[in-house]
PDB file of C-alpha atoms and ligand atoms in Angstrom:
ATOM      1  CA  MET M  30       0.000   0.008  -0.011  1.00  0.00           C
ATOM      2  CA  ASN M  31       1.106   3.529  -0.780  1.00  0.00           C
ATOM      3  CA  HIS M  32       1.500   6.035   2.060  1.00  0.00           C
ATOM      4  CA  PRO M  33       1.835   9.417   0.745  1.00  0.00           C
ATOM      5  CA  LEU M  34       3.622  11.962   3.040  1.00  0.00           C
ATOM      6  CA  PRO M  35       0.964  13.684   5.292  1.00  0.00           C
ATOM      7  CA  ASP M  36       0.501  17.346   4.973  1.00  0.00           C
ATOM      8  CA  ILE M  37       1.978  17.955   8.480  1.00  0.00           C
ATOM      9  CA  CYS M  38       5.341  16.371   7.487  1.00  0.00           C
ATOM     10  CA  ASP M  39       8.096  18.168   5.500  1.00  0.00           C
ATOM     11  CA  GLY M  40      10.127  15.190   4.453  1.00  0.00           C
ATOM     12  CA  ILE M  41      11.186  11.411   4.976  1.00  0.00           C
ATOM     13  CA  LEU M  42      14.287  11.170   7.261  1.00  0.00           C
ATOM     14  CA  VAL M  43      14.573   7.369   7.213  1.00  0.00           C
ATOM     15  CA  ASP M  44      12.759   5.366   4.456  1.00  0.00           C
ATOM     16  CA  GLU M  45      11.296   2.001   4.668  1.00  0.00           C
ATOM     17  CA  ALA M  46      14.177   0.114   2.989  1.00  0.00           C
ATOM     18  CA  ALA M  47      16.736   1.875   5.200  1.00  0.00           C
ATOM     19  CA  ILE M  48      14.668   0.814   8.367  1.00  0.00           C
ATOM     20  CA  HIS M  49      14.391  -2.737   7.187  1.00  0.00           C
ATOM     21  CA  THR M  50      18.124  -2.989   6.392  1.00  0.00           C
ATOM     22  CA  ARG M  51      19.083  -1.726   9.708  1.00  0.00           C
ATOM     23  CA  VAL M  52      16.607  -3.897  11.654  1.00  0.00           C
ATOM     24  CA  GLU M  53      17.968  -6.878   9.902  1.00  0.00           C
ATOM     25  CA  GLU M  54      21.546  -5.901  10.926  1.00  0.00           C
ATOM     26  CA  LEU M  55      20.541  -5.316  14.588  1.00  0.00           C
ATOM     27  CA  ALA M  56      18.727  -8.772  14.649  1.00  0.00           C
ATOM     28  CA  GLU M  57      21.829 -10.441  13.352  1.00  0.00           C
ATOM     29  CA  GLN M  58      24.024  -8.823  15.917  1.00  0.00           C
ATOM     30  CA  ILE M  59      21.507  -9.736  18.625  1.00  0.00           C
ATOM     31  CA  THR M  60      21.340 -13.490  17.366  1.00  0.00           C
ATOM     32  CA  ARG M  61      25.202 -13.602  17.579  1.00  0.00           C
ATOM     33  CA  GLU M  62      25.546 -12.035  20.933  1.00  0.00           C
ATOM     34  CA  TYR M  63      22.646 -13.918  22.786  1.00  0.00           C
ATOM     35  CA  ALA M  64      23.538 -17.285  21.004  1.00  0.00           C
ATOM     36  CA  GLY M  65      22.893 -20.146  23.587  1.00  0.00           C
ATOM     37  CA  GLU M  66      20.489 -17.858  25.687  1.00  0.00           C
ATOM     38  CA  ARG M  67      16.752 -17.849  25.823  1.00  0.00           C
ATOM     39  CA  LEU M  68      16.050 -14.142  24.942  1.00  0.00           C
ATOM     40  CA  HIS M  69      13.048 -12.456  26.434  1.00  0.00           C
ATOM     41  CA  LEU M  70      12.029  -9.049  24.748  1.00  0.00           C
ATOM     42  CA  VAL M  71      10.343  -6.588  26.815  1.00  0.00           C
ATOM     43  CA  THR M  72       8.721  -3.582  24.854  1.00  0.00           C
ATOM     44  CA  VAL M  73       7.249  -0.330  25.828  1.00  0.00           C
ATOM     45  CA  LEU M  74       3.868   0.342  24.255  1.00  0.00           C
ATOM     46  CA  LYS M  75       2.774   1.647  21.935  1.00  0.00           C
ATOM     47  CA  GLY M  76       5.669   3.086  20.028  1.00  0.00           C
ATOM     48  CA  GLY M  77       7.972  -0.154  20.265  1.00  0.00           C
ATOM     49  CA  LEU M  78       5.314  -2.441  18.949  1.00  0.00           C
ATOM     50  CA  PHE M  79       6.214  -2.042  15.153  1.00  0.00           C
ATOM     51  CA  PHE M  80       9.961  -2.250  15.725  1.00  0.00           C
ATOM     52  CA  VAL M  81       9.837  -5.359  17.969  1.00  0.00           C
ATOM     53  CA  ALA M  82       7.441  -7.131  15.675  1.00  0.00           C
ATOM     54  CA  ASP M  83       9.938  -6.734  12.810  1.00  0.00           C
ATOM     55  CA  LEU M  84      13.123  -7.274  14.969  1.00  0.00           C
ATOM     56  CA  CYS M  85      11.910 -10.470  16.590  1.00  0.00           C
ATOM     57  CA  ARG M  86      11.071 -12.132  13.209  1.00  0.00           C
ATOM     58  CA  LYS M  87      14.704 -11.695  12.077  1.00  0.00           C
ATOM     59  CA  ILE M  88      16.202 -12.996  15.333  1.00  0.00           C
ATOM     60  CA  ASP M  89      17.161 -16.656  14.847  1.00  0.00           C
ATOM     61  CA  LEU M  90      16.902 -17.689  18.720  1.00  0.00           C
ATOM     62  CA  PRO M  91      14.101 -18.910  20.835  1.00  0.00           C
ATOM     63  CA  VAL M  92      12.486 -15.670  21.959  1.00  0.00           C
ATOM     64  CA  SER M  93       9.622 -14.624  24.039  1.00  0.00           C
ATOM     65  CA  LEU M  94       7.826 -11.273  24.302  1.00  0.00           C
ATOM     66  CA  ASP M  95       6.355  -9.182  26.872  1.00  0.00           C
ATOM     67  CA  PHE M  96       4.902  -5.562  27.122  1.00  0.00           C
ATOM     68  CA  MET M  97       4.806  -2.703  29.410  1.00  0.00           C
ATOM     69  CA  ALA M  98       3.089   0.766  29.100  1.00  0.00           C
ATOM     70  CA  VAL M  99       4.070   4.019  30.704  1.00  0.00           C
ATOM     71  CA  SER M 100       2.580   7.424  30.631  1.00  0.00           C
ATOM     72  CA  GLN M 101       4.463  10.603  30.832  1.00  0.00           C
ATOM     73  CA  TYR M 102       3.501  13.920  32.759  1.00  0.00           C
ATOM     74  CA  THR M 103       5.638  16.932  32.241  1.00  0.00           C
ATOM     75  CA  LYS M 104       5.837  18.880  35.354  1.00  0.00           C
ATOM     76  CA  GLY M 105       8.138  21.892  35.174  1.00  0.00           C
ATOM     77  CA  VAL M 106      11.580  21.090  33.857  1.00  0.00           C
ATOM     78  CA  GLY M 107      11.852  17.232  34.412  1.00  0.00           C
ATOM     79  CA  GLY M 108       9.262  14.733  33.273  1.00  0.00           C
ATOM     80  CA  VAL M 109       7.392  12.184  35.522  1.00  0.00           C
ATOM     81  CA  VAL M 110       6.872   8.723  34.218  1.00  0.00           C
ATOM     82  CA  ARG M 111       4.224   6.331  35.457  1.00  0.00           C
ATOM     83  CA  LEU M 112       3.673   2.610  34.857  1.00  0.00           C
ATOM     84  CA  THR M 113       0.224   1.887  33.280  1.00  0.00           C
ATOM     85  CA  LYS M 114       0.754  -1.752  32.269  1.00  0.00           C
ATOM     86  CA  ASP M 115       3.166  -4.048  34.224  1.00  0.00           C
ATOM     87  CA  LEU M 116       4.905  -7.143  32.847  1.00  0.00           C
ATOM     88  CA  SER M 117       2.889 -10.388  32.597  1.00  0.00           C
ATOM     89  CA  ASP M 118       5.796 -12.759  32.931  1.00  0.00           C
ATOM     90  CA  ASP M 119       8.415 -13.292  35.700  1.00  0.00           C
ATOM     91  CA  ILE M 120      11.808 -12.013  34.464  1.00  0.00           C
ATOM     92  CA  GLY M 121      14.006 -13.285  37.414  1.00  0.00           C
ATOM     93  CA  GLY M 122      17.005 -14.978  36.005  1.00  0.00           C
ATOM     94  CA  ALA M 123      16.084 -14.178  32.375  1.00  0.00           C
ATOM     95  CA  SER M 124      18.075 -12.582  29.567  1.00  0.00           C
ATOM     96  CA  VAL M 125      16.161  -9.482  28.952  1.00  0.00           C
ATOM     97  CA  LEU M 126      16.387  -6.982  26.142  1.00  0.00           C
ATOM     98  CA  LEU M 127      14.387  -3.947  26.603  1.00  0.00           C
ATOM     99  CA  VAL M 128      13.275  -2.788  23.073  1.00  0.00           C
ATOM    100  CA  GLU M 129      12.377   0.934  22.795  1.00  0.00           C
ATOM    101  CA  ASP M 130      11.272   2.977  19.786  1.00  0.00           C
ATOM    102  CA  VAL M 131      13.181   6.208  20.789  1.00  0.00           C
ATOM    103  CA  VAL M 132      15.311   7.360  23.564  1.00  0.00           C
ATOM    104  CA  ASP M 133      15.076  11.118  23.717  1.00  0.00           C
ATOM    105  CA  THR M 134      15.604  12.687  27.268  1.00  0.00           C
ATOM    106  CA  GLY M 135      16.162   8.992  28.516  1.00  0.00           C
ATOM    107  CA  LEU M 136      13.643   9.450  31.271  1.00  0.00           C
ATOM    108  CA  THR M 137      11.367   6.650  30.102  1.00  0.00           C
ATOM    109  CA  VAL M 138      14.027   4.043  29.418  1.00  0.00           C
ATOM    110  CA  ASN M 139      15.778   4.992  32.620  1.00  0.00           C
ATOM    111  CA  TYR M 140      12.576   4.466  34.688  1.00  0.00           C
ATOM    112  CA  VAL M 141      11.714   1.248  32.772  1.00  0.00           C
ATOM    113  CA  HIS M 142      15.224  -0.115  33.204  1.00  0.00           C
ATOM    114  CA  SER M 143      15.136   0.345  36.794  1.00  0.00           C
ATOM    115  CA  LEU M 144      11.860  -1.339  37.212  1.00  0.00           C
ATOM    116  CA  LEU M 145      13.210  -4.319  35.247  1.00  0.00           C
ATOM    117  CA  ARG M 146      16.495  -4.368  37.223  1.00  0.00           C
ATOM    118  CA  ALA M 147      14.479  -4.771  40.351  1.00  0.00           C
ATOM    119  CA  HIS M 148      13.070  -8.017  39.169  1.00  0.00           C
ATOM    120  CA  GLY M 149      16.595  -9.534  39.155  1.00  0.00           C
ATOM    121  CA  PRO M 150      17.177 -10.528  35.442  1.00  0.00           C
ATOM    122  CA  ALA M 151      20.467 -12.446  34.729  1.00  0.00           C
ATOM    123  CA  ARG M 152      21.157  -9.846  31.918  1.00  0.00           C
ATOM    124  CA  LEU M 153      19.393  -6.566  30.972  1.00  0.00           C
ATOM    125  CA  GLU M 154      20.363  -4.315  27.893  1.00  0.00           C
ATOM    126  CA  VAL M 155      18.693  -1.760  25.921  1.00  0.00           C
ATOM    127  CA  CYS M 156      17.942  -1.817  22.151  1.00  0.00           C
ATOM    128  CA  THR M 157      16.390   1.270  20.559  1.00  0.00           C
ATOM    129  CA  LEU M 158      15.630   2.027  17.060  1.00  0.00           C
ATOM    130  CA  LEU M 159      16.290   5.650  17.375  1.00  0.00           C
ATOM    131  CA  ASP M 160      18.700   7.482  19.640  1.00  0.00           C
ATOM    132  CA  LYS M 161      18.126  11.340  19.881  1.00  0.00           C
ATOM    133  CA  PRO M 162      20.931  12.359  22.254  1.00  0.00           C
ATOM    134  CA  ALA M 163      20.462  15.983  22.037  1.00  0.00           C
ATOM    135  CA  ARG M 164      17.967  16.485  24.846  1.00  0.00           C
ATOM    136  CA  ARG M 165      19.290  13.607  27.111  1.00  0.00           C
ATOM    137  CA  ILE M 166      18.719  14.070  30.900  1.00  0.00           C
ATOM    138  CA  ALA M 167      18.959  10.447  32.145  1.00  0.00           C
ATOM    139  CA  ASP M 168      21.628   8.210  31.014  1.00  0.00           C
ATOM    140  CA  VAL M 169      21.169   4.652  30.404  1.00  0.00           C
ATOM    141  CA  PRO M 170      23.700   2.477  28.322  1.00  0.00           C
ATOM    142  CA  ILE M 171      22.393   1.599  24.967  1.00  0.00           C
ATOM    143  CA  ALA M 172      23.744  -1.697  23.785  1.00  0.00           C
ATOM    144  CA  TYR M 173      21.918  -1.638  20.363  1.00  0.00           C
ATOM    145  CA  ARG M 174      20.901   1.373  18.357  1.00  0.00           C
ATOM    146  CA  GLY M 175      19.363   1.622  14.937  1.00  0.00           C
ATOM    147  CA  PHE M 176      19.969   5.227  14.203  1.00  0.00           C
ATOM    148  CA  THR M 177      21.412   8.287  15.916  1.00  0.00           C
ATOM    149  CA  LEU M 178      19.293  11.285  14.825  1.00  0.00           C
ATOM    150  CA  PRO M 179      19.111  15.100  15.386  1.00  0.00           C
ATOM    151  CA  ASP M 180      16.576  16.490  17.650  1.00  0.00           C
ATOM    152  CA  ARG M 181      13.666  16.601  15.343  1.00  0.00           C
ATOM    153  CA  PHE M 182      10.076  15.354  16.130  1.00  0.00           C
ATOM    154  CA  LEU M 183       9.350  12.330  14.025  1.00  0.00           C
ATOM    155  CA  VAL M 184       6.269  10.318  13.151  1.00  0.00           C
ATOM    156  CA  GLY M 185       5.852   6.812  11.716  1.00  0.00           C
ATOM    157  CA  TYR M 186       7.021   3.312  12.229  1.00  0.00           C
ATOM    158  CA  GLY M 187       5.434   3.434  15.777  1.00  0.00           C
ATOM    159  CA  LEU M 188       6.069   7.056  16.530  1.00  0.00           C
ATOM    160  CA  ASP M 189       2.958   9.204  16.904  1.00  0.00           C
ATOM    161  CA  LEU M 190       1.538  12.740  17.212  1.00  0.00           C
ATOM    162  CA  SER M 191      -1.399  12.639  19.391  1.00  0.00           C
ATOM    163  CA  GLY M 192      -1.990   9.020  18.642  1.00  0.00           C
ATOM    164  CA  ARG M 193      -1.869   9.221  14.975  1.00  0.00           C
ATOM    165  CA  TYR M 194       0.757   8.387  12.255  1.00  0.00           C
ATOM    166  CA  ARG M 195       2.175   5.340  13.805  1.00  0.00           C
ATOM    167  CA  ASN M 196       1.400   3.226  10.790  1.00  0.00           C
ATOM    168  CA  LEU M 197       3.419   5.081   8.288  1.00  0.00           C
ATOM    169  CA  PRO M 198       6.128   2.641   7.085  1.00  0.00           C
ATOM    170  CA  TYR M 199       8.873   5.357   7.158  1.00  0.00           C
ATOM    171  CA  LEU M 200      10.152   8.030   9.610  1.00  0.00           C
ATOM    172  CA  ALA M 201       9.012  11.560   8.743  1.00  0.00           C
ATOM    173  CA  THR M 202       9.765  14.917  10.156  1.00  0.00           C
ATOM    174  CA  LEU M 203       7.090  17.269  11.153  1.00  0.00           C
ATOM    175  CA  ARG M 204       6.843  20.777   9.870  1.00  0.00           C
ATOM    176  CA  ASP M 205       7.650  23.282  12.573  1.00  0.00           C
ATOM    177  CA  GLU M 206       4.028  24.767  12.444  1.00  0.00           C
ATOM    178  CA  ALA M 207       2.826  21.169  13.203  1.00  0.00           C
ATOM    179  CA  VAL M 208       5.168  20.645  16.181  1.00  0.00           C
ATOM    180  CA  LEU M 209       4.006  23.964  17.632  1.00  0.00           C
ATOM    181  CA  GLY M 210       0.453  23.700  16.863  1.00  0.00           C
TER     182      GLY M 210
HETATM  183  P1  LIG E 317      12.084  10.191  26.665  1.00  0.00           P
HETATM  184  O1  LIG E 317      11.463   9.727  27.927  1.00  0.00           O
HETATM  185  O2  LIG E 317      12.087  11.674  26.633  1.00  0.00           O
HETATM  186  O3  LIG E 317      13.428   9.499  26.385  1.00  0.00           O
HETATM  187  O4  LIG E 317      10.985   9.878  25.478  1.00  0.00           O
HETATM  188  C1  LIG E 317      10.619   8.702  25.235  1.00  0.00           C
HETATM  189  C2  LIG E 317       9.245   8.744  24.530  1.00  0.00           C
HETATM  190  O5  LIG E 317       8.876  10.095  24.074  1.00  0.00           O
HETATM  191  C3  LIG E 317       9.029   7.821  23.382  1.00  0.00           C
HETATM  192  O6  LIG E 317       8.821   6.495  23.907  1.00  0.00           O
HETATM  193  C4  LIG E 317       8.025   8.395  22.542  1.00  0.00           C
HETATM  194  O7  LIG E 317       6.786   8.074  23.089  1.00  0.00           O
HETATM  195  C5  LIG E 317       8.111   9.937  22.946  1.00  0.00           C
HETATM  196  N1  LIG E 317       8.907  10.584  21.767  1.00  0.00           N
HETATM  197  C6  LIG E 317      10.176  11.045  21.777  1.00  0.00           C
HETATM  198  N2  LIG E 317      10.696  11.526  20.735  1.00  0.00           N
HETATM  199  C7  LIG E 317       9.624  11.437  19.963  1.00  0.00           C
HETATM  200  C8  LIG E 317       9.437  11.638  18.427  1.00  0.00           C
HETATM  201  O8  LIG E 317      10.354  12.300  17.798  1.00  0.00           O
HETATM  202  N3  LIG E 317       8.167  11.512  17.927  1.00  0.00           N
HETATM  203  C9  LIG E 317       7.161  10.902  18.699  1.00  0.00           C
HETATM  204  N4  LIG E 317       7.262  10.504  19.848  1.00  0.00           N
HETATM  205  C10 LIG E 317       8.563  10.866  20.526  1.00  0.00           C
HETATM  206 MG1  LIG E 318       4.596   8.428  22.354  1.00  0.00          MG
END
C-alpha cells in the first residue's frame, strides 16, 4: 500500500528500505550476541510495537515477548513517568532485552530499566531503534541502536503525534508549524 507523506510532514528522514536493512543488521547482531540464551524481549507500548514485531522475526533464537506501558507527565523542567501496564511474565534470571522506539530525554528508558532491574534478570540491555541524544537528561547504556538522529520530532514506524501516524512505514519529520500547533 502507498503511504503518501501527510501534509503535516516536511520530509522522510529514514525510508522503509533503510529501516528494514538496519533492523536486519540489529537482529543479526543480537542473534550472535545472545547465542545459547533464551532471549526475553520487553517492549514499551505503543511505540515499540512495530519495531519489536519486525526485529523479533529476524532474530534466529528462541524468543519470548512481553509488554509494558508507561505514561509521561511533564511537570516543570523534568518529566514524571508512571507505569500503566506491568509485565505479565516473571523475568527473574532471564536474559532481558528492553526494546524501545526512541530514547530522547532518556527518562522513560531510565524508569523502565530500573523497574526491570528490580526483578533480578540475569542480563539486561537496551535496544532502541532511534537515539536522539540532544535532549538527554537521564543516561542508560544503549547496547543496540538503529539510528542516531538530530533533535527533530518524528512520526511513523510506531512514533505518533497525538496517537496518529504510527502506521506510516517510514520515519518522517514534522513541519515546524505542526510541532508547535
Ligand atoms: P524520553 O522519555 O524523553 O526518552 O522519551 C521517550 C518517549 O517520548 C518515546 O517513547 C516516545 O513516546 C516519545 N517521543 C520522543 N521523541 C519522539 C518523536 O520524535 N516522535 C514521537 N514520539 C517521541
Ligand atoms: Mg509516544
